[in-house]
PDB file of C-alpha atoms in Angstrom:
ATOM      1  CA  MET A   1      34.916  11.217  10.282  1.00 64.00           C
ATOM      2  CA  GLU A   2      32.124   9.115  11.762  1.00 85.00           C
ATOM      3  CA  ASN A   3      28.592   9.978  10.705  1.00 94.00           C
ATOM      4  CA  SER A   4      25.585   9.784  13.019  1.00 95.00           C
ATOM      5  CA  LEU A   5      24.642   6.316  11.799  1.00 95.00           C
ATOM      6  CA  VAL A   6      28.036   4.893  12.709  1.00 95.00           C
ATOM      7  CA  LYS A   7      27.807   6.505  16.143  1.00 95.00           C
ATOM      8  CA  LEU A   8      24.315   5.117  16.726  1.00 96.00           C
ATOM      9  CA  LYS A   9      25.428   1.585  15.912  1.00 95.00           C
ATOM     10  CA  GLN A  10      27.923   1.831  18.759  1.00 95.00           C
ATOM     11  CA  LYS A  11      25.162   2.588  21.268  1.00 96.00           C
ATOM     12  CA  SER A  12      22.033   0.722  20.070  1.00 97.00           C
ATOM     13  CA  LYS A  13      21.190  -2.266  17.902  1.00 97.00           C
ATOM     14  CA  LEU A  14      19.584  -1.078  14.680  1.00 97.00           C
ATOM     15  CA  ALA A  15      16.760  -2.685  12.735  1.00 97.00           C
ATOM     16  CA  ILE A  16      15.392  -1.708   9.347  1.00 96.00           C
ATOM     17  CA  ASP A  17      11.719  -0.899   9.061  1.00 94.00           C
ATOM     18  CA  SER A  18      11.304  -2.257   5.561  1.00 93.00           C
ATOM     19  CA  CYS A  19      10.642  -5.417   3.550  1.00 92.00           C
ATOM     20  CA  ASP A  20      12.844  -4.196   0.702  1.00 93.00           C
ATOM     21  CA  PHE A  21      15.366  -7.005   1.153  1.00 92.00           C
ATOM     22  CA  PHE A  22      17.319  -6.038  -1.947  1.00 90.00           C
ATOM     23  CA  LEU A  23      18.262  -2.849  -0.093  1.00 87.00           C
ATOM     24  CA  LEU A  24      19.697  -4.612   2.915  1.00 88.00           C
ATOM     25  CA  SER A  25      23.197  -4.763   1.460  1.00 81.00           C
ATOM     26  CA  ASN A  26      23.195  -0.950   1.671  1.00 85.00           C
ATOM     27  CA  HIS A  27      22.415  -0.922   5.391  1.00 86.00           C
ATOM     28  CA  GLU A  28      24.401  -2.725   8.074  1.00 85.00           C
ATOM     29  CA  VAL A  29      21.540  -3.442  10.444  1.00 94.00           C
ATOM     30  CA  THR A  30      21.078  -6.275  12.910  1.00 95.00           C
ATOM     31  CA  ASP A  31      17.322  -6.936  12.795  1.00 96.00           C
ATOM     32  CA  ALA A  32      14.405  -6.330  10.432  1.00 95.00           C
ATOM     33  CA  THR A  33      10.651  -6.704  10.163  1.00 85.00           C
ATOM     34  CA  THR A  34       8.002  -7.881   7.743  1.00 84.00           C
ATOM     35  CA  ASN A  35       4.261  -7.270   7.582  1.00 86.00           C
ATOM     36  CA  PRO A  36       1.578  -6.635   4.942  1.00 88.00           C
ATOM     37  CA  SER A  37       1.886  -2.836   5.254  1.00 90.00           C
ATOM     38  CA  LEU A  38       5.595  -2.942   4.447  1.00 91.00           C
ATOM     39  CA  ILE A  39       5.230  -5.526   1.678  1.00 91.00           C
ATOM     40  CA  LEU A  40       2.580  -3.324   0.052  1.00 91.00           C
ATOM     41  CA  LYS A  41       5.153  -0.534  -0.213  1.00 91.00           C
ATOM     42  CA  VAL A  42       7.609  -2.659  -2.175  1.00 93.00           C
ATOM     43  CA  LEU A  43       5.098  -4.339  -4.496  1.00 91.00           C
ATOM     44  CA  ILE A  44       5.144  -1.225  -6.668  1.00 89.00           C
ATOM     45  CA  GLN A  45       8.564  -2.469  -7.818  1.00 92.00           C
ATOM     46  CA  SER A  46       8.506  -4.961 -10.668  1.00 92.00           C
ATOM     47  CA  ARG A  47      11.208  -7.154  -9.108  1.00 93.00           C
ATOM     48  CA  TYR A  48       9.036  -7.782  -6.058  1.00 94.00           C
ATOM     49  CA  ARG A  49       5.916  -8.340  -8.113  1.00 93.00           C
ATOM     50  CA  GLN A  50       7.847 -10.955 -10.086  1.00 94.00           C
ATOM     51  CA  TYR A  51       9.059 -12.521  -6.816  1.00 95.00           C
ATOM     52  CA  VAL A  52       5.470 -12.885  -5.580  1.00 94.00           C
ATOM     53  CA  GLN A  53       4.308 -14.167  -8.960  1.00 94.00           C
ATOM     54  CA  GLU A  54       6.907 -16.947  -8.789  1.00 95.00           C
ATOM     55  CA  ILE A  55       5.708 -18.012  -5.327  1.00 95.00           C
ATOM     56  CA  LYS A  56       2.101 -18.042  -6.536  1.00 94.00           C
ATOM     57  CA  ALA A  57       2.975 -20.040  -9.643  1.00 94.00           C
ATOM     58  CA  SER A  58       4.669 -22.696  -7.499  1.00 94.00           C
ATOM     59  CA  ASN A  59       1.712 -22.976  -5.117  1.00 95.00           C
ATOM     60  CA  LEU A  60      -1.384 -22.886  -7.318  1.00 90.00           C
ATOM     61  CA  THR A  61      -3.401 -25.301  -5.163  1.00 93.00           C
ATOM     62  CA  LEU A  62      -2.555 -23.708  -1.823  1.00 94.00           C
ATOM     63  CA  PRO A  63      -5.578 -22.292   0.072  1.00 94.00           C
ATOM     64  CA  ARG A  64      -5.795 -18.496   0.168  1.00 93.00           C
ATOM     65  CA  GLU A  65      -4.869 -18.090   3.850  1.00 93.00           C
ATOM     66  CA  GLN A  66      -1.834 -20.358   3.539  1.00 95.00           C
ATOM     67  CA  LEU A  67      -0.660 -18.609   0.371  1.00 95.00           C
ATOM     68  CA  ILE A  68      -0.782 -15.190   2.049  1.00 95.00           C
ATOM     69  CA  ARG A  69       1.201 -16.526   5.005  1.00 95.00           C
ATOM     70  CA  LEU A  70       3.718 -18.251   2.737  1.00 97.00           C
ATOM     71  CA  ILE A  71       4.407 -15.027   0.840  1.00 96.00           C
ATOM     72  CA  ILE A  72       4.913 -13.025   4.047  1.00 96.00           C
ATOM     73  CA  VAL A  73       7.222 -15.674   5.491  1.00 97.00           C
ATOM     74  CA  ASN A  74       9.185 -15.875   2.230  1.00 97.00           C
ATOM     75  CA  PHE A  75       9.913 -12.166   2.601  1.00 96.00           C
ATOM     76  CA  GLY A  76      11.137 -12.950   6.097  1.00 96.00           C
ATOM     77  CA  LYS A  77      13.317 -15.770   4.757  1.00 97.00           C
ATOM     78  CA  GLU A  78      14.955 -13.443   2.214  1.00 96.00           C
ATOM     79  CA  ILE A  79      15.559 -10.859   4.932  1.00 96.00           C
ATOM     80  CA  LEU A  80      17.196 -13.456   7.207  1.00 96.00           C
ATOM     81  CA  LYS A  81      19.676 -14.274   4.443  1.00 95.00           C
ATOM     82  CA  ARG A  82      20.907 -10.696   4.609  1.00 95.00           C
ATOM     83  CA  ILE A  83      21.025  -9.844   8.321  1.00 95.00           C
ATOM     84  CA  PRO A  84      22.805 -11.408  11.310  1.00 95.00           C
ATOM     85  CA  GLY A  85      19.896 -10.987  13.732  1.00 96.00           C
ATOM     86  CA  ARG A  86      16.159 -11.561  13.871  1.00 97.00           C
ATOM     87  CA  VAL A  87      13.157 -10.847  11.723  1.00 97.00           C
ATOM     88  CA  SER A  88       9.793  -9.904  13.227  1.00 97.00           C
ATOM     89  CA  THR A  89       6.819 -11.403  11.409  1.00 97.00           C
ATOM     90  CA  GLU A  90       3.373 -10.122  12.294  1.00 96.00           C
ATOM     91  CA  VAL A  91       0.267 -12.166  12.992  1.00 97.00           C
ATOM     92  CA  SER A  92      -2.751 -11.099  10.968  1.00 95.00           C
ATOM     93  CA  PRO A  93      -4.219  -7.913  12.508  1.00 94.00           C
ATOM     94  CA  GLN A  94      -7.627  -9.471  11.935  1.00 95.00           C
ATOM     95  CA  VAL A  95      -7.008 -11.632  15.046  1.00 97.00           C
ATOM     96  CA  ALA A  96      -5.835  -8.771  17.291  1.00 96.00           C
ATOM     97  CA  TYR A  97      -8.745  -9.235  19.716  1.00 97.00           C
ATOM     98  CA  SER A  98      -8.588 -13.029  20.019  1.00 98.00           C
ATOM     99  CA  VAL A  99      -6.142 -14.845  22.294  1.00 98.00           C
ATOM    100  CA  LYS A 100      -6.828 -18.237  20.729  1.00 98.00           C
ATOM    101  CA  LYS A 101      -6.541 -17.098  17.117  1.00 98.00           C
ATOM    102  CA  THR A 102      -3.373 -15.096  17.816  1.00 98.00           C
ATOM    103  CA  VAL A 103      -1.689 -18.120  19.377  1.00 98.00           C
ATOM    104  CA  GLU A 104      -2.778 -20.357  16.493  1.00 98.00           C
ATOM    105  CA  GLU A 105      -1.548 -17.856  13.909  1.00 98.00           C
ATOM    106  CA  ALA A 106       1.800 -17.556  15.691  1.00 98.00           C
ATOM    107  CA  TYR A 107       2.354 -21.299  15.495  1.00 98.00           C
ATOM    108  CA  ARG A 108       1.328 -21.382  11.832  1.00 98.00           C
ATOM    109  CA  ILE A 109       3.907 -18.695  11.050  1.00 98.00           C
ATOM    110  CA  ARG A 110       6.588 -20.692  12.849  1.00 98.00           C
ATOM    111  CA  GLU A 111       5.578 -23.879  11.047  1.00 98.00           C
ATOM    112  CA  THR A 112       5.889 -22.077   7.718  1.00 98.00           C
ATOM    113  CA  TYR A 113       9.384 -20.847   8.608  1.00 98.00           C
ATOM    114  CA  LEU A 114      10.317 -24.399   9.604  1.00 98.00           C
ATOM    115  CA  SER A 115       9.016 -25.733   6.273  1.00 97.00           C
ATOM    116  CA  LEU A 116      11.422 -23.321   4.553  1.00 96.00           C
ATOM    117  CA  GLY A 117      14.336 -24.531   6.666  1.00 96.00           C
ATOM    118  CA  GLU A 118      14.698 -21.477   8.883  1.00 96.00           C
ATOM    119  CA  ASN A 119      16.028 -21.293  12.443  1.00 94.00           C
ATOM    120  CA  LEU A 120      13.132 -20.315  14.710  1.00 97.00           C
ATOM    121  CA  GLU A 121      15.522 -18.673  17.174  1.00 96.00           C
ATOM    122  CA  ARG A 122      15.857 -15.869  14.626  1.00 97.00           C
ATOM    123  CA  VAL A 123      12.103 -15.328  14.280  1.00 98.00           C
ATOM    124  CA  LEU A 124      10.075 -12.996  16.484  1.00 98.00           C
ATOM    125  CA  ILE A 125       6.287 -13.136  16.324  1.00 98.00           C
ATOM    126  CA  LYS A 126       4.964  -9.596  16.094  1.00 98.00           C
ATOM    127  CA  ILE A 127       1.681  -9.049  17.949  1.00 98.00           C
ATOM    128  CA  PRO A 128      -0.438  -5.901  18.499  1.00 98.00           C
ATOM    129  CA  ALA A 129      -0.454  -5.034  22.202  1.00 98.00           C
ATOM    130  CA  THR A 130      -4.174  -5.358  22.858  1.00 98.00           C
ATOM    131  CA  TYR A 131      -5.158  -7.106  26.078  1.00 97.00           C
ATOM    132  CA  GLU A 132      -5.815 -10.269  24.077  1.00 97.00           C
ATOM    133  CA  GLY A 133      -2.546  -9.935  22.176  1.00 98.00           C
ATOM    134  CA  ILE A 134      -0.596  -9.622  25.419  1.00 97.00           C
ATOM    135  CA  LYS A 135      -2.346 -12.642  26.925  1.00 97.00           C
ATOM    136  CA  ALA A 136      -1.476 -14.595  23.793  1.00 98.00           C
ATOM    137  CA  ALA A 137       2.152 -13.476  24.079  1.00 98.00           C
ATOM    138  CA  SER A 138       2.229 -14.645  27.703  1.00 97.00           C
ATOM    139  CA  GLU A 139       1.162 -18.125  26.607  1.00 97.00           C
ATOM    140  CA  LEU A 140       3.557 -18.155  23.673  1.00 98.00           C
ATOM    141  CA  GLU A 141       6.562 -16.959  25.671  1.00 98.00           C
ATOM    142  CA  LYS A 142       5.990 -19.694  28.262  1.00 97.00           C
ATOM    143  CA  ASN A 143       6.371 -22.169  25.390  1.00 97.00           C
ATOM    144  CA  GLY A 144       9.551 -20.617  24.051  1.00 97.00           C
ATOM    145  CA  VAL A 145       7.988 -18.489  21.296  1.00 98.00           C
ATOM    146  CA  ARG A 146       9.665 -15.076  21.380  1.00 98.00           C
ATOM    147  CA  CYS A 147       7.367 -12.109  20.716  1.00 98.00           C
ATOM    148  CA  ASN A 148       7.723  -8.505  19.572  1.00 98.00           C
ATOM    149  CA  MET A 149       4.791  -6.470  20.880  1.00 98.00           C
ATOM    150  CA  THR A 150       3.812  -3.652  18.545  1.00 98.00           C
ATOM    151  CA  LEU A 151       1.559  -0.581  18.756  1.00 98.00           C
ATOM    152  CA  ILE A 152       2.841   0.376  22.220  1.00 98.00           C
ATOM    153  CA  PHE A 153       1.576   3.791  23.336  1.00 98.00           C
ATOM    154  CA  SER A 154       1.264   3.544  27.119  1.00 97.00           C
ATOM    155  CA  GLU A 155       2.937   2.462  30.313  1.00 95.00           C
ATOM    156  CA  VAL A 156       0.220  -0.079  31.115  1.00 95.00           C
ATOM    157  CA  GLN A 157       0.726  -1.841  27.763  1.00 97.00           C
ATOM    158  CA  SER A 158       4.480  -1.853  28.360  1.00 96.00           C
ATOM    159  CA  LEU A 159       4.257  -3.254  31.882  1.00 95.00           C
ATOM    160  CA  ALA A 160       1.746  -5.897  30.823  1.00 96.00           C
ATOM    161  CA  CYS A 161       4.027  -6.980  27.964  1.00 96.00           C
ATOM    162  CA  ALA A 162       7.017  -7.135  30.302  1.00 96.00           C
ATOM    163  CA  ASP A 163       4.968  -9.130  32.828  1.00 94.00           C
ATOM    164  CA  ALA A 164       4.119 -11.496  29.975  1.00 95.00           C
ATOM    165  CA  GLY A 165       7.835 -11.997  29.317  1.00 96.00           C
ATOM    166  CA  ALA A 166       7.790 -10.442  25.848  1.00 97.00           C
ATOM    167  CA  ALA A 167      11.206 -10.429  24.185  1.00 98.00           C
ATOM    168  CA  VAL A 168      10.690  -6.993  22.605  1.00 98.00           C
ATOM    169  CA  ILE A 169       8.227  -4.122  22.892  1.00 98.00           C
ATOM    170  CA  SER A 170       7.948  -1.486  20.170  1.00 98.00           C
ATOM    171  CA  PRO A 171       6.711   1.945  21.328  1.00 98.00           C
ATOM    172  CA  PHE A 172       5.649   4.196  18.435  1.00 98.00           C
ATOM    173  CA  ILE A 173       7.408   7.524  18.949  1.00 98.00           C
ATOM    174  CA  GLY A 174       6.142   9.322  15.857  1.00 98.00           C
ATOM    175  CA  ARG A 175       2.495   8.370  16.267  1.00 98.00           C
ATOM    176  CA  VAL A 176       2.490   9.644  19.856  1.00 98.00           C
ATOM    177  CA  GLY A 177       3.744  13.002  18.634  1.00 97.00           C
ATOM    178  CA  ASP A 178       1.261  13.000  15.741  1.00 97.00           C
ATOM    179  CA  TRP A 179      -1.649  12.720  18.199  1.00 98.00           C
ATOM    180  CA  TYR A 180      -0.527  15.749  20.173  1.00 98.00           C
ATOM    181  CA  LYS A 181       0.207  17.814  17.067  1.00 97.00           C
ATOM    182  CA  MET A 182      -3.299  17.143  15.777  1.00 97.00           C
ATOM    183  CA  ARG A 183      -4.554  18.763  18.980  1.00 96.00           C
ATOM    184  CA  GLY A 184      -2.472  21.916  18.616  1.00 97.00           C
ATOM    185  CA  ARG A 185       0.509  20.948  20.736  1.00 96.00           C
ATOM    186  CA  SER A 186       3.947  22.060  19.585  1.00 96.00           C
ATOM    187  CA  TRP A 187       7.492  21.930  20.940  1.00 97.00           C
ATOM    188  CA  ASP A 188      10.829  23.460  20.010  1.00 95.00           C
ATOM    189  CA  LEU A 189      13.231  20.881  21.426  1.00 96.00           C
ATOM    190  CA  VAL A 190      13.271  17.179  20.584  1.00 97.00           C
ATOM    191  CA  GLU A 191      13.592  16.479  24.320  1.00 96.00           C
ATOM    192  CA  GLU A 192      10.079  17.917  24.670  1.00 97.00           C
ATOM    193  CA  ASP A 193       8.643  15.631  21.986  1.00 98.00           C
ATOM    194  CA  PRO A 194       5.919  13.570  23.748  1.00 98.00           C
ATOM    195  CA  GLY A 195       6.984  10.394  21.944  1.00 98.00           C
ATOM    196  CA  VAL A 196      10.633  10.835  22.948  1.00 98.00           C
ATOM    197  CA  ARG A 197       9.675  11.655  26.534  1.00 97.00           C
ATOM    198  CA  PHE A 198       7.418   8.599  26.715  1.00 98.00           C
ATOM    199  CA  VAL A 199      10.132   6.207  25.594  1.00 98.00           C
ATOM    200  CA  ARG A 200      12.841   7.784  27.739  1.00 97.00           C
ATOM    201  CA  LYS A 201      10.632   7.305  30.790  1.00 95.00           C
ATOM    202  CA  LEU A 202       9.817   3.778  29.667  1.00 96.00           C
ATOM    203  CA  LYS A 203      13.500   2.856  29.726  1.00 95.00           C
ATOM    204  CA  PHE A 204      13.459   3.396  33.498  1.00 93.00           C
ATOM    205  CA  THR A 205       9.980   2.066  34.127  1.00 92.00           C
ATOM    206  CA  LEU A 206      11.105  -1.286  32.745  1.00 93.00           C
ATOM    207  CA  ALA A 207      14.563  -1.221  34.315  1.00 90.00           C
ATOM    208  CA  ASN A 208      13.855  -4.369  36.344  1.00 87.00           C
ATOM    209  CA  TYR A 209      12.662  -6.333  33.317  1.00 90.00           C
ATOM    210  CA  GLY A 210      16.036  -7.338  31.971  1.00 85.00           C
ATOM    211  CA  ASN A 211      14.664  -9.850  29.458  1.00 91.00           C
ATOM    212  CA  THR A 212      12.436  -7.371  27.624  1.00 96.00           C
ATOM    213  CA  GLU A 213      14.117  -5.118  25.074  1.00 97.00           C
ATOM    214  CA  ILE A 214      12.649  -1.767  24.057  1.00 98.00           C
ATOM    215  CA  MET A 215      12.727  -1.065  20.317  1.00 98.00           C
ATOM    216  CA  GLY A 216      11.896   2.516  19.375  1.00 98.00           C
ATOM    217  CA  ALA A 217       9.721   2.604  16.244  1.00 97.00           C
ATOM    218  CA  SER A 218       7.712   4.956  14.036  1.00 96.00           C
ATOM    219  CA  PHE A 219      10.277   7.742  13.779  1.00 98.00           C
ATOM    220  CA  ARG A 220       9.406  10.923  11.894  1.00 97.00           C
ATOM    221  CA  ASN A 221      12.886  12.466  11.741  1.00 97.00           C
ATOM    222  CA  ILE A 222      16.519  11.780  12.636  1.00 97.00           C
ATOM    223  CA  ASP A 223      16.415  14.082  15.677  1.00 97.00           C
ATOM    224  CA  GLN A 224      13.965  11.699  17.382  1.00 98.00           C
ATOM    225  CA  ILE A 225      16.298   8.789  16.627  1.00 98.00           C
ATOM    226  CA  ILE A 226      19.410  10.545  17.899  1.00 97.00           C
ATOM    227  CA  ALA A 227      17.550  11.612  21.052  1.00 97.00           C
ATOM    228  CA  LEU A 228      16.993   7.920  21.869  1.00 98.00           C
ATOM    229  CA  ALA A 229      20.563   6.759  21.265  1.00 97.00           C
ATOM    230  CA  GLY A 230      21.345   4.141  23.877  1.00 97.00           C
ATOM    231  CA  LEU A 231      17.942   2.460  23.707  1.00 97.00           C
ATOM    232  CA  ASP A 232      18.154  -1.325  23.271  1.00 96.00           C
ATOM    233  CA  LEU A 233      16.921  -1.278  19.658  1.00 97.00           C
ATOM    234  CA  LEU A 234      15.901   1.315  17.091  1.00 98.00           C
ATOM    235  CA  THR A 235      13.934   0.311  13.990  1.00 97.00           C
ATOM    236  CA  ILE A 236      14.431   2.865  11.237  1.00 97.00           C
ATOM    237  CA  SER A 237      13.148   3.357   7.696  1.00 95.00           C
ATOM    238  CA  PRO A 238      15.657   3.149   4.815  1.00 94.00           C
ATOM    239  CA  GLU A 239      15.127   6.856   4.118  1.00 95.00           C
ATOM    240  CA  LEU A 240      16.050   7.894   7.652  1.00 97.00           C
ATOM    241  CA  LEU A 241      18.998   5.474   7.706  1.00 96.00           C
ATOM    242  CA  ASP A 242      20.317   7.290   4.625  1.00 95.00           C
ATOM    243  CA  ASP A 243      19.689  10.671   6.275  1.00 96.00           C
ATOM    244  CA  LEU A 244      21.716   9.584   9.310  1.00 96.00           C
ATOM    245  CA  LYS A 245      24.640   8.757   7.035  1.00 94.00           C
ATOM    246  CA  GLY A 246      24.619  12.347   5.786  1.00 94.00           C
ATOM    247  CA  VAL A 247      24.991  14.102   9.143  1.00 95.00           C
ATOM    248  CA  ASN A 248      27.514  14.144  11.935  1.00 95.00           C
ATOM    249  CA  LYS A 249      25.561  15.013  15.057  1.00 94.00           C
ATOM    250  CA  SER A 250      26.869  14.268  18.522  1.00 92.00           C
ATOM    251  CA  LEU A 251      24.995  11.812  20.728  1.00 95.00           C
ATOM    252  CA  ASP A 252      23.892  12.983  24.158  1.00 91.00           C
ATOM    253  CA  LEU A 253      23.482   9.948  26.406  1.00 94.00           C
ATOM    254  CA  SER A 254      22.931  11.933  29.589  1.00 94.00           C
ATOM    255  CA  TRP A 255      19.230  10.989  29.539  1.00 95.00           C
ATOM    256  CA  LEU A 256      20.275   7.455  30.477  1.00 93.00           C
ATOM    257  CA  GLU A 257      21.774   8.786  33.708  1.00 86.00           C
ATOM    258  CA  ASP A 258      18.836  10.910  34.815  1.00 69.00           C
ATOM    259  CA  ASN A 259      17.448  10.249  38.281  1.00 49.00           C
ATOM    260  CA  HIS A 260      14.366   8.301  37.280  1.00 54.00           C
ATOM    261  CA  THR A 261      13.039   5.724  39.705  1.00 51.00           C
ATOM    262  CA  ALA A 262      12.905   2.180  38.400  1.00 50.00           C
ATOM    263  CA  VAL A 263       9.848   0.094  39.178  1.00 50.00           C
ATOM    264  CA  LYS A 264      10.665  -1.913  42.300  1.00 48.00           C
ATOM    265  CA  ASN A 265       7.755  -4.370  42.233  1.00 46.00           C
ATOM    266  CA  LYS A 266       7.507  -6.515  39.129  1.00 48.00           C
ATOM    267  CA  ASN A 267       4.060  -7.804  40.164  1.00 48.00           C
ATOM    268  CA  SER A 268       2.152  -4.950  38.534  1.00 56.00           C
ATOM    269  CA  ASN A 269      -0.988  -7.033  37.883  1.00 60.00           C
ATOM    270  CA  ALA A 270      -1.128  -5.305  34.512  1.00 62.00           C
ATOM    271  CA  LEU A 271      -2.365  -8.535  32.946  1.00 74.00           C
ATOM    272  CA  ASP A 272      -5.574  -8.384  34.946  1.00 86.00           C
ATOM    273  CA  ARG A 273      -8.205  -7.404  32.349  1.00 92.00           C
ATOM    274  CA  LYS A 274     -10.128  -4.991  34.578  1.00 92.00           C
ATOM    275  CA  ASN A 275      -6.961  -3.210  35.689  1.00 92.00           C
ATOM    276  CA  PHE A 276      -5.511  -3.133  32.175  1.00 94.00           C
ATOM    277  CA  GLU A 277      -8.658  -1.745  30.550  1.00 94.00           C
ATOM    278  CA  LYS A 278      -9.144   0.841  33.295  1.00 94.00           C
ATOM    279  CA  LEU A 279      -5.597   2.153  33.013  1.00 94.00           C
ATOM    280  CA  LEU A 280      -5.616   2.109  29.216  1.00 96.00           C
ATOM    281  CA  ALA A 281      -8.967   3.942  29.100  1.00 96.00           C
ATOM    282  CA  SER A 282      -7.513   6.669  31.327  1.00 96.00           C
ATOM    283  CA  ASP A 283      -4.937   7.409  28.603  1.00 97.00           C
ATOM    284  CA  VAL A 284      -6.955   8.897  25.747  1.00 98.00           C
ATOM    285  CA  MET A 285      -3.967   9.168  23.418  1.00 98.00           C
ATOM    286  CA  ALA A 286      -2.967   5.529  23.874  1.00 98.00           C
ATOM    287  CA  THR A 287      -6.536   4.309  23.473  1.00 98.00           C
ATOM    288  CA  ASP A 288      -7.031   6.346  20.302  1.00 98.00           C
ATOM    289  CA  LYS A 289      -3.745   5.339  18.717  1.00 98.00           C
ATOM    290  CA  LEU A 290      -4.074   1.635  19.553  1.00 98.00           C
ATOM    291  CA  VAL A 291      -7.539   1.397  17.991  1.00 97.00           C
ATOM    292  CA  GLU A 292      -6.437   3.487  14.998  1.00 97.00           C
ATOM    293  CA  GLY A 293      -3.238   1.460  14.558  1.00 97.00           C
ATOM    294  CA  ILE A 294      -5.063  -1.861  14.465  1.00 97.00           C
ATOM    295  CA  LYS A 295      -7.618  -0.449  12.035  1.00 97.00           C
ATOM    296  CA  LEU A 296      -4.845   0.763   9.710  1.00 95.00           C
ATOM    297  CA  PHE A 297      -3.043  -2.584   9.941  1.00 95.00           C
ATOM    298  CA  GLN A 298      -6.293  -4.389   9.120  1.00 95.00           C
ATOM    299  CA  GLU A 299      -6.952  -2.149   6.111  1.00 96.00           C
ATOM    300  CA  ASP A 300      -3.416  -2.670   4.779  1.00 94.00           C
ATOM    301  CA  SER A 301      -3.736  -6.405   5.338  1.00 94.00           C
ATOM    302  CA  GLN A 302      -6.932  -6.470   3.275  1.00 94.00           C
ATOM    303  CA  LYS A 303      -5.303  -4.382   0.511  1.00 94.00           C
ATOM    304  CA  PHE A 304      -2.338  -6.729   0.535  1.00 93.00           C
ATOM    305  CA  GLU A 305      -4.529  -9.813   0.197  1.00 92.00           C
ATOM    306  CA  ARG A 306      -6.517  -8.262  -2.658  1.00 92.00           C
ATOM    307  CA  MET A 307      -3.313  -7.375  -4.483  1.00 90.00           C
ATOM    308  CA  ILE A 308      -1.770 -10.822  -3.954  1.00 90.00           C
ATOM    309  CA  LEU A 309      -4.917 -12.544  -5.247  1.00 87.00           C
ATOM    310  CA  SER A 310      -5.452 -10.160  -8.172  1.00 82.00           C
ATOM    311  CA  ASP A 311      -4.935 -11.104 -11.804  1.00 65.00           C
ATOM    312  CA  ASP A 312      -1.967  -8.706 -11.965  1.00 64.00           C
ATOM    313  CA  LEU A 313       0.025 -11.034  -9.728  1.00 64.00           C
ATOM    314  CA  ARG A 314      -0.895 -14.310 -11.381  1.00 55.00           C
TER     315      ARG A 314
END
């Protein structure tokens, strides 16, 4: 009998939200991701600490910034050995509000992958969807650099990313719901979950942007995942992937046939700064979660750098 994970794989491409590349043999996923927050989670394991120590020992004279990038990209390289699809590698969140620095960091990441012999067609550059990040993605995409836009919480971010030609956008389902729960909102049915509703609507809002895939992210439970079966991509933690193997729930794809109206005009002008900032500011949840998300990414990035440079990982 097919479990829910098997059924999902028939309807959506699956990605793993983890840098634990030794686990990948246990999960038949297509894509994966890497960033300092996820690497931090696996560095508690001695085998990963040893892996980082070996990279450091082989690059003793490398400047700090290059060493950090090399370690992150090496995680991506190991992931690519174990999946058939793409890996998303994130620019430093410290440059989230700079177009120039984001573009430069993106090219440095690609150069590092090239130095390790990797195929750049399998590498997505992951960029926070600030106004500056989206402008950077627009420039990068025009030059053939495929981007995965993260920390998506609003329609205006999504439209701006699609206008920019982004390969993938990653709306954060769980964090949307978290915001509403913190303000006393509750719901009985997963279809009423604000994060699920947001992404379901987004599927139709971006119906005319055939080159931009939507990858649901930040899931809190398997019901949210199952409710979005049929989405282009779903990135799922190892824990929830295991949970999906243990259940046999039916998939209801009727939401894909609902009578939503697709956006007719692709010229949304969402990349105009004044328009973008006005629309984003009108969405308190999206504004809050974007600022909070970047702050958390920056804090994890700093923790990651301190750990990498500490005596424990010499």
